[in-house]
């Protein structure tokens, strides 16, 4: 069903900081393009989404700012209705993710706020005992992955990368130098190395290991060859070794 567009004076539209802060800032180029478009056409071409509650802007904060800047008398708006304020906030986060041109890593990072909101919505549904809609069923990670357009596996790998707090890998990943899978594999390898690494004592004492050519009187032959050590190199008896004073 086509949503009805109404026209409202931008001065009457309200800003809720929680919603505005969820919006990714425009790049300088995006801001310049929007500014030029509004200044030239003297109108807002893309409708704003507003809440049924007191004309609060859900999507279109930047467009409304330009409308106020260039004194546009009326801006196109579409009123959105939700079951709860939490569901309304989830919409704000979703629309922000879908409107921004981000790489895979940036999408996953920016989706973490939505992930928390969706978890809260799931708990609300459990408390109410209501059945979730088909689109809302499944794990939160699967839902969020679908929204941002990545596979659930890639999304979970991205969350693992973020939780690792491995600054080097995160910077390469977000910068597009390495893929999500590569960053994930590198972090898993580091974890494995740390797990298997032998921990040295905090206090290290000097130690000398000596292997003198001792003649073993109680056992003169090798298990495998039946040959004595004396057949390979000169050996010394205990009395001779004592005279060497190896401990000095």
mmCIF file of C-alpha atoms in Angstrom, residues 4 22 38 51 55-56 65-66 79-80 82 105 110 114 127-128 160 163 187 212 214 219 223 235 246:
data_model
loop_
_atom_site.group_PDB
_atom_site.id
_atom_site.type_symbol
_atom_site.label_atom_id
_atom_site.label_comp_id
_atom_site.label_asym_id
_atom_site.label_seq_id
_atom_site.Cartn_x
_atom_site.Cartn_y
_atom_site.Cartn_z
ATOM 1 C CA UNK A 4 0.384 9.082 2.015
ATOM 2 C CA UNK A 22 21.783 7.110 15.624
ATOM 3 C CA UNK A 38 18.086 22.098 -2.001
ATOM 4 C CA UNK A 51 6.658 9.702 14.083
ATOM 5 C CA UNK A 55 6.097 15.171 14.458
ATOM 6 C CA UNK A 56 9.443 13.738 15.608
ATOM 7 C CA UNK A 65 18.359 21.143 8.342
ATOM 8 C CA UNK A 66 18.773 22.220 4.704
ATOM 9 C CA UNK A 79 3.898 9.413 9.108
ATOM 10 C CA UNK A 80 5.040 6.047 10.488
ATOM 11 C CA UNK A 82 4.743 1.428 15.481
ATOM 12 C CA UNK A 105 32.975 -3.890 7.913
ATOM 13 C CA UNK A 110 27.111 0.341 12.610
ATOM 14 C CA UNK A 114 20.371 -2.199 15.982
ATOM 15 C CA UNK A 127 7.260 -11.346 28.022
ATOM 16 C CA UNK A 128 4.053 -10.582 26.141
ATOM 17 C CA UNK A 160 34.026 -11.764 16.792
ATOM 18 C CA UNK A 163 34.912 -8.351 20.463
ATOM 19 C CA UNK A 187 42.463 -13.256 15.145
ATOM 20 C CA UNK A 212 79.307 -34.348 30.053
ATOM 21 C CA UNK A 214 79.520 -39.760 31.232
ATOM 22 C CA UNK A 219 73.665 -49.219 31.546
ATOM 23 C CA UNK A 223 68.024 -49.770 23.611
ATOM 24 C CA UNK A 235 83.654 -41.097 27.734
ATOM 25 C CA UNK A 246 82.107 -28.324 36.112
#
